[in-house]
PDB file of C-alpha atoms and ligand atoms in Angstrom:
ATOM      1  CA  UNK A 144      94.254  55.950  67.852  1.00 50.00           C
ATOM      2  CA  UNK A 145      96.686  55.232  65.093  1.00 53.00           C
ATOM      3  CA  UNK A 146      99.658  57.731  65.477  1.00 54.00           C
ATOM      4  CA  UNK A 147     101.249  56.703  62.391  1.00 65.00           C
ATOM      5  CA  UNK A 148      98.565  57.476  60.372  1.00 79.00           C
ATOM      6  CA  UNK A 149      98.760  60.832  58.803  1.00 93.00           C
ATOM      7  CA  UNK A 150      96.251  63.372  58.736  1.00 94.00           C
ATOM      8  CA  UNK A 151      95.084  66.953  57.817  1.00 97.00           C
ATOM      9  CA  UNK A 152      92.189  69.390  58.874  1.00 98.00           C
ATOM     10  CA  UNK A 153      89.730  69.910  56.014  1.00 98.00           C
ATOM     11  CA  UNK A 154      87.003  71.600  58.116  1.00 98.00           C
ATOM     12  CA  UNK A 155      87.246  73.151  61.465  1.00 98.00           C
ATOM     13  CA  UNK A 156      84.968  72.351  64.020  1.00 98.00           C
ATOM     14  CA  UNK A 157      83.702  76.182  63.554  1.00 98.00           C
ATOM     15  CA  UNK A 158      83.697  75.745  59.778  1.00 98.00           C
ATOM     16  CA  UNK A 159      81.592  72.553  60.405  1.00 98.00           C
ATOM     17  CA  UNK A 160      79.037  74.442  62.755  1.00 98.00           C
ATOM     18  CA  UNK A 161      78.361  76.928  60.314  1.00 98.00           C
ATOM     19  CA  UNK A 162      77.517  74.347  57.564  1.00 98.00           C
ATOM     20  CA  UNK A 163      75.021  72.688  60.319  1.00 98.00           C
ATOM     21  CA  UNK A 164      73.602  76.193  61.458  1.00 98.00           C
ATOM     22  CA  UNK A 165      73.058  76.773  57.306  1.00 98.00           C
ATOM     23  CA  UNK A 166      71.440  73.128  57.336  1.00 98.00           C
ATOM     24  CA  UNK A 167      69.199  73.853  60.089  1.00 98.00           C
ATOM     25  CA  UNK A 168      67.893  76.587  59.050  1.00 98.00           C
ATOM     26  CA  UNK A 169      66.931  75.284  55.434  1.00 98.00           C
ATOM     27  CA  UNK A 170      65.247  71.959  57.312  1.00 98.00           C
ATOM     28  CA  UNK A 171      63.686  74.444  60.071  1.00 98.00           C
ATOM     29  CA  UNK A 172      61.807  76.238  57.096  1.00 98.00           C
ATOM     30  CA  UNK A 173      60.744  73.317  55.291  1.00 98.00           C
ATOM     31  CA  UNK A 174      59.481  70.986  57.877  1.00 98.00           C
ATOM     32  CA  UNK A 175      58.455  73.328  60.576  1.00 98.00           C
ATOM     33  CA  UNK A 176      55.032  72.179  60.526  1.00 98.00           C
ATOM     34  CA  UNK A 177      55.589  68.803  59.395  1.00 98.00           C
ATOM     35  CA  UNK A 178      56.394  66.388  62.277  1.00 98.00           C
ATOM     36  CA  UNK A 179      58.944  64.708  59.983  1.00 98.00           C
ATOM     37  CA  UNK A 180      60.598  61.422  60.482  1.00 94.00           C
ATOM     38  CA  UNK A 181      64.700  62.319  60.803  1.00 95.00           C
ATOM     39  CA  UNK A 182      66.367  58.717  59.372  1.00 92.00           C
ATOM     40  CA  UNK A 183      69.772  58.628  60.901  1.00 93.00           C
ATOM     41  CA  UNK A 184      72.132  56.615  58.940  1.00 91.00           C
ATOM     42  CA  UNK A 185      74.845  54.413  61.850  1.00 90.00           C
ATOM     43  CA  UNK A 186      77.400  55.000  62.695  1.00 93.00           C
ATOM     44  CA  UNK A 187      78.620  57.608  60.525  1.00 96.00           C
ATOM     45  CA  UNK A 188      75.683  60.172  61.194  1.00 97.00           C
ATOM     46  CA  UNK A 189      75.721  60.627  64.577  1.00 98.00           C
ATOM     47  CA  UNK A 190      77.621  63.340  65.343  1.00 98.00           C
ATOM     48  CA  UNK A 191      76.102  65.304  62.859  1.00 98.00           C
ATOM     49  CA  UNK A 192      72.483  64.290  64.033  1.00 98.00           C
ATOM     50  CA  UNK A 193      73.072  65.112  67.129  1.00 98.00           C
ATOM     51  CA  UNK A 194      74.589  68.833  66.413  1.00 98.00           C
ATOM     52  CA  UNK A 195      71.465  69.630  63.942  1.00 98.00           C
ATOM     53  CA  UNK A 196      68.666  67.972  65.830  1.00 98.00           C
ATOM     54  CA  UNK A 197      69.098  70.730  68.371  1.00 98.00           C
ATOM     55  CA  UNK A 198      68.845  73.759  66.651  1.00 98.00           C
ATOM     56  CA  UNK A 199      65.591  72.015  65.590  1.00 98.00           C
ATOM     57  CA  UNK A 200      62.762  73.935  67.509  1.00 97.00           C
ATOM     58  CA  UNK A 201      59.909  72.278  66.227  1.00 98.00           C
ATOM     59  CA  UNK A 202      58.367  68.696  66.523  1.00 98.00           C
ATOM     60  CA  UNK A 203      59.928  65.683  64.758  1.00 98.00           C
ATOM     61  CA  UNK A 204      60.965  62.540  65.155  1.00 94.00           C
ATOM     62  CA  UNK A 205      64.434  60.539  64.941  1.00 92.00           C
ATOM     63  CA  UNK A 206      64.942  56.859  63.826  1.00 89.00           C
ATOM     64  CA  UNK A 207      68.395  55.048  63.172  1.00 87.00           C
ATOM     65  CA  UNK A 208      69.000  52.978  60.517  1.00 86.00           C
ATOM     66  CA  UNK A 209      72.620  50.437  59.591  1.00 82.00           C
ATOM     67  CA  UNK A 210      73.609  49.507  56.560  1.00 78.00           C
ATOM     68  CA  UNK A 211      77.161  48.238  55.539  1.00 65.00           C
ATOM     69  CA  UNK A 212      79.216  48.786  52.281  1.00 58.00           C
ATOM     70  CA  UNK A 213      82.126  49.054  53.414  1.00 52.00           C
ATOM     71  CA  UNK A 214      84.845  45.858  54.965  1.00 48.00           C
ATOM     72  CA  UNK A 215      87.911  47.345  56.702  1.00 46.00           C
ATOM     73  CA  UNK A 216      89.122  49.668  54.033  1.00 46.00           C
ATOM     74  CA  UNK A 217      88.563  52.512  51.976  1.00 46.00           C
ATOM     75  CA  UNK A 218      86.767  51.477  49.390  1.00 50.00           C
ATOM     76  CA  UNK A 219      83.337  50.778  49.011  1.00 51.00           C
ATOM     77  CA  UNK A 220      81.900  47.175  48.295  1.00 49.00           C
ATOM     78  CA  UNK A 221      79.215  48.305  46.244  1.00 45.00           C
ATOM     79  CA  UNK A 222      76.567  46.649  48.213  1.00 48.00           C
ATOM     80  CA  UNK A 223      74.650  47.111  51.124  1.00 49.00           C
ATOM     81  CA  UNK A 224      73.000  45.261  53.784  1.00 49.00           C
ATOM     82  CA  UNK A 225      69.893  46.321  55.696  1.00 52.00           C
ATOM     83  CA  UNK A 226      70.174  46.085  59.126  1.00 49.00           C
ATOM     84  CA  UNK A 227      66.519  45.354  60.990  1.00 56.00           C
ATOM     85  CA  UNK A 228      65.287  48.771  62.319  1.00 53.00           C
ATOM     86  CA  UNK A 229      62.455  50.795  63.453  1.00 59.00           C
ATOM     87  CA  UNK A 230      61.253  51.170  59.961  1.00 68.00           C
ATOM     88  CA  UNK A 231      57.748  50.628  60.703  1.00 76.00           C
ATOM     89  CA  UNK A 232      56.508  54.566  60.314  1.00 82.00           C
ATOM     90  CA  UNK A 233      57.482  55.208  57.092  1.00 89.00           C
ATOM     91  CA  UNK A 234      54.207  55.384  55.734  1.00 90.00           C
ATOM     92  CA  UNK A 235      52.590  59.205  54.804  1.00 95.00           C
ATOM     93  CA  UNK A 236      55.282  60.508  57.164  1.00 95.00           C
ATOM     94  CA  UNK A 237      57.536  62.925  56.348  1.00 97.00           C
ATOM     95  CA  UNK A 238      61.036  61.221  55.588  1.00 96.00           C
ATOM     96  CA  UNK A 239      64.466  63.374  55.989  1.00 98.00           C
ATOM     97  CA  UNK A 240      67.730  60.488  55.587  1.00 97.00           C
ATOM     98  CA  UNK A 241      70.650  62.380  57.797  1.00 98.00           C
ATOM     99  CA  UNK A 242      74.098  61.222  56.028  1.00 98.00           C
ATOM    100  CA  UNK A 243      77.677  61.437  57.230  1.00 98.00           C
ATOM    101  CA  UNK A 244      78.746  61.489  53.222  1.00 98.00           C
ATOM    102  CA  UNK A 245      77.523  60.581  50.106  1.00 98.00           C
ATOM    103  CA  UNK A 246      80.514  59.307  48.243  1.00 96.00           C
ATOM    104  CA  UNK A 247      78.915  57.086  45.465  1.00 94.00           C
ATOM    105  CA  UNK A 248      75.887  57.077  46.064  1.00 94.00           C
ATOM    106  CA  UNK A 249      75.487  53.416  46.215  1.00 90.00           C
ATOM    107  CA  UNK A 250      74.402  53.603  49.706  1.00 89.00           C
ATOM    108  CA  UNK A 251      71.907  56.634  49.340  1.00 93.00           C
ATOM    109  CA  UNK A 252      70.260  55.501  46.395  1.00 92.00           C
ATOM    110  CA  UNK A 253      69.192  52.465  47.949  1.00 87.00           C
ATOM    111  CA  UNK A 254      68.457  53.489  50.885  1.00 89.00           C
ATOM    112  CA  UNK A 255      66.023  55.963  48.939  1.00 94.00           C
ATOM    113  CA  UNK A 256      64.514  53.831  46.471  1.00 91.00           C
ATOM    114  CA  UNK A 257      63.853  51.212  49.782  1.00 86.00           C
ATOM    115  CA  UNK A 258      61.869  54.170  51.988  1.00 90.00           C
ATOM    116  CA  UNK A 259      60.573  55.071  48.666  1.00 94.00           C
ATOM    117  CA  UNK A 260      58.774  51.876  48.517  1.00 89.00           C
ATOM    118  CA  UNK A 261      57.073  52.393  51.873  1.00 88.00           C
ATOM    119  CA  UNK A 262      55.357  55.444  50.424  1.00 95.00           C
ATOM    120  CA  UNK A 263      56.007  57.883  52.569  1.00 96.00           C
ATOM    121  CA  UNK A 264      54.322  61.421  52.206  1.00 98.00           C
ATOM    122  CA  UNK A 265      57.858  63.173  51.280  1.00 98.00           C
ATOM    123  CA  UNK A 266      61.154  61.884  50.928  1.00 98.00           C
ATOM    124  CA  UNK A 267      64.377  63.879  51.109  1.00 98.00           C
ATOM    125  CA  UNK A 268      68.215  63.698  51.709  1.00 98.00           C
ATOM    126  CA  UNK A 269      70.250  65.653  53.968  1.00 98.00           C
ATOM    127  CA  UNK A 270      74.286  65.245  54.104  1.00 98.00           C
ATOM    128  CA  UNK A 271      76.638  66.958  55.816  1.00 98.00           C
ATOM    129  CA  UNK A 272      79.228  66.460  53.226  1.00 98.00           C
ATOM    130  CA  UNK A 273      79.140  65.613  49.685  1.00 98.00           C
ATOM    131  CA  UNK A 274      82.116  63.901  47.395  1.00 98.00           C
ATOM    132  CA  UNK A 275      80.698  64.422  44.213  1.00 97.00           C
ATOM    133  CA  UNK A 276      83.824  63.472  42.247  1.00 97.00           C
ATOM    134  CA  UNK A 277      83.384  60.214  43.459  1.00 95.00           C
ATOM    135  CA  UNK A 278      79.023  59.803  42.194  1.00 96.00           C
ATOM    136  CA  UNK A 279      78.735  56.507  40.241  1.00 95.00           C
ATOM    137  CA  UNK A 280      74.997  56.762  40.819  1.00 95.00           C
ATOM    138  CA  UNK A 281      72.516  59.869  40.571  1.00 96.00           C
ATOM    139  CA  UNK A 282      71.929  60.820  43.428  1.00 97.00           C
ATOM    140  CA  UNK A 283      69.809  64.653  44.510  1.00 98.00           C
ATOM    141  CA  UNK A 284      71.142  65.878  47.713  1.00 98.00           C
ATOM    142  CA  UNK A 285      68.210  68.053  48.983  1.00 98.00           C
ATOM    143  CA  UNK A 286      70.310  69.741  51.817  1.00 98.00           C
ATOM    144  CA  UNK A 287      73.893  69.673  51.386  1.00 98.00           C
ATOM    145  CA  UNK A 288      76.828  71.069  53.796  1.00 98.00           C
ATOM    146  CA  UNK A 289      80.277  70.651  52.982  1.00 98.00           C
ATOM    147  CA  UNK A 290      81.875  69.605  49.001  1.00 98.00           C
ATOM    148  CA  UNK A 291      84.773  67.636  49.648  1.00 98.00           C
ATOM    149  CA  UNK A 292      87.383  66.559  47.069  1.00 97.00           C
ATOM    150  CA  UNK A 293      88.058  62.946  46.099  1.00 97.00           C
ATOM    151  CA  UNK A 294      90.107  61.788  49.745  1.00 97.00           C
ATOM    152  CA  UNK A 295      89.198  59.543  52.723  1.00 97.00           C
ATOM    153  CA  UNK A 296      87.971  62.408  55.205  1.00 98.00           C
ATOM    154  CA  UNK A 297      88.096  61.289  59.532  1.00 98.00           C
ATOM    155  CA  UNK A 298      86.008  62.853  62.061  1.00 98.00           C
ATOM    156  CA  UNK A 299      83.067  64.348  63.336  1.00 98.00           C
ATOM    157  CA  UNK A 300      81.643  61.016  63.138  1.00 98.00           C
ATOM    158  CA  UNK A 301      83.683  59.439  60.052  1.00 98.00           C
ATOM    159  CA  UNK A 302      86.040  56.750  60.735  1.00 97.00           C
ATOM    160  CA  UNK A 303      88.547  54.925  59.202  1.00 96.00           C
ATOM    161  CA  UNK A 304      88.313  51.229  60.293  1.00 95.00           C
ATOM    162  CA  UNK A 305      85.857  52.087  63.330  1.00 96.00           C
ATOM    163  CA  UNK A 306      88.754  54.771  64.179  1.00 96.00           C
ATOM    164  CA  UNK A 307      88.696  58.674  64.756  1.00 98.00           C
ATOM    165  CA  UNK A 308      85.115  59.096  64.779  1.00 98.00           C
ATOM    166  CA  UNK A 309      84.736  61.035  67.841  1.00 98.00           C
ATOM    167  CA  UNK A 310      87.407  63.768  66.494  1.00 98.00           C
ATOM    168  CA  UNK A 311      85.490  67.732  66.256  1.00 98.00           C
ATOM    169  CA  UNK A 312      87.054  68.632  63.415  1.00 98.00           C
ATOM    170  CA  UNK A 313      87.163  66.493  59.826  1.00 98.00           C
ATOM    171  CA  UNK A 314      90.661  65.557  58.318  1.00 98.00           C
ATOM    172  CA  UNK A 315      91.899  64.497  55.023  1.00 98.00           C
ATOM    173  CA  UNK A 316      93.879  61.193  55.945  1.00 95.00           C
ATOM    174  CA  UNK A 317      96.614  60.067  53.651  1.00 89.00           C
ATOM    175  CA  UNK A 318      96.730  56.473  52.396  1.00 71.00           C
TER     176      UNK A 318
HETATM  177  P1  IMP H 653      78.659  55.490  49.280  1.00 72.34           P
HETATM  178  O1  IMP H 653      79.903  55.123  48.503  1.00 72.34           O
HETATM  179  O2  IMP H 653      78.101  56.801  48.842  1.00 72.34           O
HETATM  180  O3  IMP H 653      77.675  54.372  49.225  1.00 72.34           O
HETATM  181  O4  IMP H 653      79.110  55.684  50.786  1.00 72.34           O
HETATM  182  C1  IMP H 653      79.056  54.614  51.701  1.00 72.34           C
HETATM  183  C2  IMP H 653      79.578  54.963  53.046  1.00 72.34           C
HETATM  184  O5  IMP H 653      80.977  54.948  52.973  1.00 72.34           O
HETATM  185  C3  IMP H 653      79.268  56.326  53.620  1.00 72.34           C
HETATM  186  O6  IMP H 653      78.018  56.421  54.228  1.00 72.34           O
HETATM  187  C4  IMP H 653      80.372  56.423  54.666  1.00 72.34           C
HETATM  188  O7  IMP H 653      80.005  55.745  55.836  1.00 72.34           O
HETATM  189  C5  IMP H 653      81.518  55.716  53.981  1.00 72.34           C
HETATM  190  N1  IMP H 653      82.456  56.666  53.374  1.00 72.34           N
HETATM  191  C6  IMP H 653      82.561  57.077  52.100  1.00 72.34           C
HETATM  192  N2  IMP H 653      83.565  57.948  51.941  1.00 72.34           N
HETATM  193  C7  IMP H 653      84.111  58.095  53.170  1.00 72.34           C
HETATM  194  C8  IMP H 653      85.187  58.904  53.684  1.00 72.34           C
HETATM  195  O8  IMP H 653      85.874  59.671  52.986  1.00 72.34           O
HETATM  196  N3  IMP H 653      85.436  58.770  55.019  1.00 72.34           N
HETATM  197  C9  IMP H 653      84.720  57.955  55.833  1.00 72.34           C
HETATM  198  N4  IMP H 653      83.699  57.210  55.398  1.00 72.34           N
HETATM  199  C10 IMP H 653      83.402  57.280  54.081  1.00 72.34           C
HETATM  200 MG1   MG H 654      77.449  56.302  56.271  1.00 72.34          MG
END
């Protein structure tokens, strides 16, 4: 880990686990009797995923998906790359896309309008966190945890240049 690198807590890891708990419960009432299709978005999501998926007491299913729009830095590309996947049951299922953050958009969007083209029987999007200052495209969050202001956030599954990622809590870092 970078020592130099600054950084601040935004969310505590309890803060965070309320959020999911809140999450769960919206998705558990929704999709109880659904065997839905979780889409995991890599690497960013996991964390999260892994938290909410088990306060999820009823049958589903969970796929991972990789896209790219990001190089090295902090700001995003613009574009994205579909990585091959298990993407092969989208069809009349019951589609939930897990997010790390939806900053904006870009990513979401297209990874929507691409499942959308599959036809599944629902789509929807769940994100842990949401920084809506940042929105260049619409974008409808269907279960959303935490608002965070226009900063890079680490942790809980966000990195910074592949780093901090496993940290519990999220932190602002400074650049
Ligand atoms: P988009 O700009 O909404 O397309 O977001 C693309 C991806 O950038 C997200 O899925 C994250 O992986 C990453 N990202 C955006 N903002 C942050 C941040 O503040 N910290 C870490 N990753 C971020
Ligand atoms: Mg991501």
């Amino acid at each position: 880990m970078d020592s130099k690198a600054k950084r601040s807590v935004l969310f505590t890891r309890d803060e965070i686990a309320a959020a999911v708990s809140r999450l769960a419960a919206e998705i558990r009432h929704d999709y109880l009797d659904k065997n839905p299709v979780l889409i995991a978005v890599l690497k960013g999501s996991f964390v999260f995923l892994a938290d909410l998926v088990r306060q999820l007491d009823f049958p589903l299913e969970i796929e991972f998906i990789r896209l790219s729009s990001y190089g090295g830095g902090m700001e995003s590309s613009g574009t994205v790359k579909m990585a091959p996947g298990a993407l092969s049951k989208i069809k009349g299922r019951h589609i939930l896309v897990i997010e790390d953050i939806i900053d904006t958009g870009l990513t979401a969007a297209f990874l929507l309008d691409y499942l959308r083209r599959r036809k599944p029987a629902s789509l929807k999007l769940c994100s842990l966190t949401d920084k809506a200052d940042r929105r260049r495209v619409v974008v409808n969050i269907d279960y959303r945890g935490l608002a965070v202001p226009d900063k890079f956030i680490v942790g809980y599954g966000l990195d910074c240049d592949e780093k901090y990622r496993h940290l519990p809590d999220i932190y602002v870092l400074e650049q």
